[in-house]
Amino acid sequence: MASPRDLLSPAVSAAIARALGPEFEGTDPVLRPSQYADVQANAALALAKRVGASPRDVATRVAAELDDLPARIEISGPGFLNMTYDDAWITALLADLAADPRLGVPTQPAQVVPIDYSAPNVAKEMHVGHLRTTVVGDALARTLEHLGHRVVRQNHIGDWGTPFGMLIEHLLAVGEDSDEARLLESDPNAFYQAARAEFDGDEEFATRARARVVALQAGDEETLRLWAELVELSRHYFNRIYSTLGVTLTDDDLAGESTYNADLAGICDELEAAGLATMNDGALCVFLDGYTGREGKPVPLIIRKSDGGYGYATTDLATIRHRVERLGADRCLYVIGAPQALHLEMVWETARLAGWLPDHVEVVHVRIGNVLGEDRKILRTRSGAPLRLVALLEEAEANARREIDASRPELPEEVRAAIAPMVGIGAVKYADLSVGHDSEYVFDLDRMLAFVGNTGPYLQYATARIHSIFRSAGVEPAPEAAITLGEPAERALALRLLGFGTVVAEVGDTLEPHRLCTYLFDLAQDFSTFYEHCSVLKAATPELRGSRLSLAALTLAVLSQGLDLLGIETPEQM
């Protein structure tokens, strides 16, 4: 179901063509919000010069063709068309919304959409830099699936390469069943740093590690078994983080670098045979027009290093070919840090030249900005190390528990224990999603956990408050009664509710979850104003009480659905 504004747009466009001539068919009516009406059409100002008349005259001619519009029309200023929707039309649309299990969210023509997100490294800690790609990628996956697309989650973990010789030898040194080995499940950085210290301080160990890399790349059975054990232990660690965050990634979504090992030599051979790759200082490189560095020198995309090894470019080329040819992708999303933009562009252009990426397949870099500390530098610990994600999430849960214990001590302990992670994790995720994914933001846990302002807890509290209304009423939250619109606050809330489907569709099209956050915050504010000015349980008549309960139930349904698309839980009490 489209919003009222979207429903009127084609009617106004058609009126422009009837008023001004068939050559104006399809003209954008330029509908915008207005402080004087529900919506304002501004097209007359731009059309006046083409028509050879004043904007007001153009607006008058268009208005004459809008007799059957479900809105009151007024011409104002130099040529604005102010339109105020008929209340009967709005209530009819609300009835349709209440009867729609999708709450007005459209089902779009289905596409196959692989989404590359999260992508931690085996035997390394997930840090705060992984937070945004994981949270944004998961919100997009949820939203696109809800819109009817077939989403293929691709967790491109770092599970191959030269460090694994060092890691395997350290695993053998400490023992596969040792407490040190179990650090991979709880504190992988400690395991990695111990392996690095051995590699740097013991030449015999370093020699064995280098030999182990050769054995790994050659497919030695025992080495592969040990490598698989490293991956398995790290998988347990990843899953603990994903469970805490409440994201939808599973083991079935793992598509690490090792997945493409068998394809890499063929990638190089095909590019070289096609004349796209050439040898340069012992390395096989692709040089693309327009990509130059310092002093105008061409920037190479290295697909095989001088030592015969493969790098990120080779794997990423194999990845895009796999997603197009084997997954049948229509649209590929890469939820990856903004600094990787040049690398991805070069990979995609090479893939297009090689014929692996057809023009009809869209590739999009969903650029992820940095998380900053109070000093406006990349968030780190006091020692300068990247902040561990697990520590950040534990702190968020602990702070949320303290807030809930202080504000709601009357709630049973088990209830407060269940609510705390919903609020703490929800606060972190909402703070991340509520700003443009390509922008930076300052991580401020106190602000994130605030119950006022544009925060996750504010929205969660809005849903909990509506639940409390229905508990007091002794009925389930369902929009059963007919809705009437007598007060301005009722009307404003109704119009906001009718815009939900359009906003979700916009998130799917623009890949910007912050649009949904803004909408949900505005909706919660509109409900707060409605609740303040319009008595619900003590309404003047049973009919009015039922109408306002229906508005509250619809608001709860939309808030809950919207937060679920963002991956945020909604407790029934707070």
PDB file of C-alpha atoms in Angstrom, residues 251-354:
ATOM      1  CA  ASP A 251      27.054 -21.409   9.535  1.00  0.00           C
ATOM      2  CA  ASP A 252      25.353 -21.964   6.190  1.00  0.00           C
ATOM      3  CA  ASP A 253      26.248 -18.387   5.238  1.00  0.00           C
ATOM      4  CA  LEU A 254      30.010 -18.859   5.674  1.00  0.00           C
ATOM      5  CA  ALA A 255      31.721 -18.212   2.347  1.00  0.00           C
ATOM      6  CA  GLY A 256      35.334 -17.618   3.299  1.00  0.00           C
ATOM      7  CA  GLU A 257      38.365 -17.006   1.139  1.00  0.00           C
ATOM      8  CA  SER A 258      39.128 -20.732   1.105  1.00  0.00           C
ATOM      9  CA  THR A 259      35.868 -21.366  -0.778  1.00  0.00           C
ATOM     10  CA  TYR A 260      37.463 -20.068  -3.963  1.00  0.00           C
ATOM     11  CA  ASN A 261      40.911 -21.725  -3.814  1.00  0.00           C
ATOM     12  CA  ALA A 262      40.201 -24.049  -6.727  1.00  0.00           C
ATOM     13  CA  ASP A 263      39.165 -21.116  -8.935  1.00  0.00           C
ATOM     14  CA  LEU A 264      42.140 -18.807  -8.464  1.00  0.00           C
ATOM     15  CA  ALA A 265      44.587 -20.317 -10.975  1.00  0.00           C
ATOM     16  CA  GLY A 266      41.861 -20.377 -13.607  1.00  0.00           C
ATOM     17  CA  ILE A 267      41.025 -16.724 -12.914  1.00  0.00           C
ATOM     18  CA  CYS A 268      44.632 -15.784 -13.643  1.00  0.00           C
ATOM     19  CA  ASP A 269      44.852 -17.963 -16.741  1.00  0.00           C
ATOM     20  CA  GLU A 270      41.649 -16.551 -18.228  1.00  0.00           C
ATOM     21  CA  LEU A 271      42.652 -12.936 -17.626  1.00  0.00           C
ATOM     22  CA  GLU A 272      46.084 -13.535 -19.103  1.00  0.00           C
ATOM     23  CA  ALA A 273      44.661 -15.350 -22.143  1.00  0.00           C
ATOM     24  CA  ALA A 274      42.222 -12.480 -22.738  1.00  0.00           C
ATOM     25  CA  GLY A 275      45.062  -9.951 -22.685  1.00  0.00           C
ATOM     26  CA  LEU A 276      43.673  -8.250 -19.604  1.00  0.00           C
ATOM     27  CA  ALA A 277      46.506  -9.298 -17.277  1.00  0.00           C
ATOM     28  CA  THR A 278      50.217  -8.837 -17.915  1.00  0.00           C
ATOM     29  CA  MET A 279      53.418  -9.605 -16.042  1.00  0.00           C
ATOM     30  CA  ASN A 280      54.977  -6.689 -14.175  1.00  0.00           C
ATOM     31  CA  ASP A 281      58.067  -7.146 -11.956  1.00  0.00           C
ATOM     32  CA  GLY A 282      57.259 -10.834 -11.591  1.00  0.00           C
ATOM     33  CA  ALA A 283      53.624 -10.258 -10.630  1.00  0.00           C
ATOM     34  CA  LEU A 284      50.545 -10.768 -12.805  1.00  0.00           C
ATOM     35  CA  CYS A 285      48.648  -7.484 -12.899  1.00  0.00           C
ATOM     36  CA  VAL A 286      45.649  -5.843 -14.513  1.00  0.00           C
ATOM     37  CA  PHE A 287      46.090  -2.191 -15.489  1.00  0.00           C
ATOM     38  CA  LEU A 288      42.822  -0.322 -16.044  1.00  0.00           C
ATOM     39  CA  ASP A 289      42.371   2.970 -17.856  1.00  0.00           C
ATOM     40  CA  GLY A 290      41.770   5.881 -15.526  1.00  0.00           C
ATOM     41  CA  TYR A 291      43.310   4.384 -12.398  1.00  0.00           C
ATOM     42  CA  THR A 292      46.499   6.257 -11.630  1.00  0.00           C
ATOM     43  CA  GLY A 293      48.406   7.009  -8.465  1.00  0.00           C
ATOM     44  CA  ARG A 294      51.209   9.355  -7.588  1.00  0.00           C
ATOM     45  CA  GLU A 295      52.909  11.122 -10.457  1.00  0.00           C
ATOM     46  CA  GLY A 296      50.285   9.730 -12.806  1.00  0.00           C
ATOM     47  CA  LYS A 297      51.614   6.186 -12.629  1.00  0.00           C
ATOM     48  CA  PRO A 298      49.058   3.439 -13.313  1.00  0.00           C
ATOM     49  CA  VAL A 299      47.729   1.579 -10.273  1.00  0.00           C
ATOM     50  CA  PRO A 300      47.951  -2.214 -10.728  1.00  0.00           C
ATOM     51  CA  LEU A 301      45.354  -4.728  -9.611  1.00  0.00           C
ATOM     52  CA  ILE A 302      47.683  -7.556  -8.555  1.00  0.00           C
ATOM     53  CA  ILE A 303      46.044 -10.927  -9.153  1.00  0.00           C
ATOM     54  CA  ARG A 304      49.116 -13.128  -8.634  1.00  0.00           C
ATOM     55  CA  LYS A 305      52.026 -11.987  -6.532  1.00  0.00           C
ATOM     56  CA  SER A 306      55.649 -12.409  -7.568  1.00  0.00           C
ATOM     57  CA  ASP A 307      55.990 -15.351  -5.156  1.00  0.00           C
ATOM     58  CA  GLY A 308      53.116 -17.122  -6.911  1.00  0.00           C
ATOM     59  CA  GLY A 309      50.570 -16.422  -4.134  1.00  0.00           C
ATOM     60  CA  TYR A 310      47.136 -14.889  -4.611  1.00  0.00           C
ATOM     61  CA  GLY A 311      45.741 -11.814  -2.913  1.00  0.00           C
ATOM     62  CA  TYR A 312      42.398 -10.189  -2.171  1.00  0.00           C
ATOM     63  CA  ALA A 313      41.925  -9.130  -5.794  1.00  0.00           C
ATOM     64  CA  THR A 314      42.043 -12.706  -7.081  1.00  0.00           C
ATOM     65  CA  THR A 315      39.641 -13.960  -4.433  1.00  0.00           C
ATOM     66  CA  ASP A 316      37.261 -11.059  -5.003  1.00  0.00           C
ATOM     67  CA  LEU A 317      37.234 -11.723  -8.733  1.00  0.00           C
ATOM     68  CA  ALA A 318      36.392 -15.357  -8.057  1.00  0.00           C
ATOM     69  CA  THR A 319      33.720 -14.192  -5.629  1.00  0.00           C
ATOM     70  CA  ILE A 320      31.886 -11.926  -8.061  1.00  0.00           C
ATOM     71  CA  ARG A 321      32.040 -14.576 -10.792  1.00  0.00           C
ATOM     72  CA  HIS A 322      30.622 -17.168  -8.374  1.00  0.00           C
ATOM     73  CA  ARG A 323      27.793 -14.857  -7.280  1.00  0.00           C
ATOM     74  CA  VAL A 324      26.789 -14.124 -10.862  1.00  0.00           C
ATOM     75  CA  GLU A 325      27.271 -17.522 -12.498  1.00  0.00           C
ATOM     76  CA  ARG A 326      26.376 -19.912  -9.669  1.00  0.00           C
ATOM     77  CA  LEU A 327      24.087 -17.891  -7.420  1.00  0.00           C
ATOM     78  CA  GLY A 328      22.327 -16.123 -10.291  1.00  0.00           C
ATOM     79  CA  ALA A 329      22.711 -12.665  -8.762  1.00  0.00           C
ATOM     80  CA  ASP A 330      20.692  -9.723 -10.028  1.00  0.00           C
ATOM     81  CA  ARG A 331      22.124  -7.289  -7.501  1.00  0.00           C
ATOM     82  CA  CYS A 332      25.279  -7.780  -5.401  1.00  0.00           C
ATOM     83  CA  LEU A 333      25.783  -5.764  -2.226  1.00  0.00           C
ATOM     84  CA  TYR A 334      29.142  -5.337  -0.508  1.00  0.00           C
ATOM     85  CA  VAL A 335      28.687  -3.952   3.004  1.00  0.00           C
ATOM     86  CA  ILE A 336      32.344  -3.079   3.456  1.00  0.00           C
ATOM     87  CA  GLY A 337      34.418  -0.204   4.816  1.00  0.00           C
ATOM     88  CA  ALA A 338      34.520   2.971   2.743  1.00  0.00           C
ATOM     89  CA  PRO A 339      38.343   2.801   2.231  1.00  0.00           C
ATOM     90  CA  GLN A 340      37.844  -0.295   0.055  1.00  0.00           C
ATOM     91  CA  ALA A 341      36.025   1.705  -2.639  1.00  0.00           C
ATOM     92  CA  LEU A 342      38.936   1.885  -5.114  1.00  0.00           C
ATOM     93  CA  HIS A 343      39.733  -1.808  -4.729  1.00  0.00           C
ATOM     94  CA  LEU A 344      36.135  -2.848  -5.366  1.00  0.00           C
ATOM     95  CA  GLU A 345      35.751  -0.563  -8.375  1.00  0.00           C
ATOM     96  CA  MET A 346      38.869  -2.054  -9.968  1.00  0.00           C
ATOM     97  CA  VAL A 347      37.707  -5.616  -9.261  1.00  0.00           C
ATOM     98  CA  TRP A 348      34.269  -4.925 -10.746  1.00  0.00           C
ATOM     99  CA  GLU A 349      35.640  -3.242 -13.860  1.00  0.00           C
ATOM    100  CA  THR A 350      38.055  -6.130 -14.419  1.00  0.00           C
ATOM    101  CA  ALA A 351      35.162  -8.583 -13.994  1.00  0.00           C
ATOM    102  CA  ARG A 352      33.068  -6.657 -16.527  1.00  0.00           C
ATOM    103  CA  LEU A 353      35.913  -6.632 -19.060  1.00  0.00           C
ATOM    104  CA  ALA A 354      36.359 -10.377 -18.538  1.00  0.00           C
TER     105      ALA A 354
END
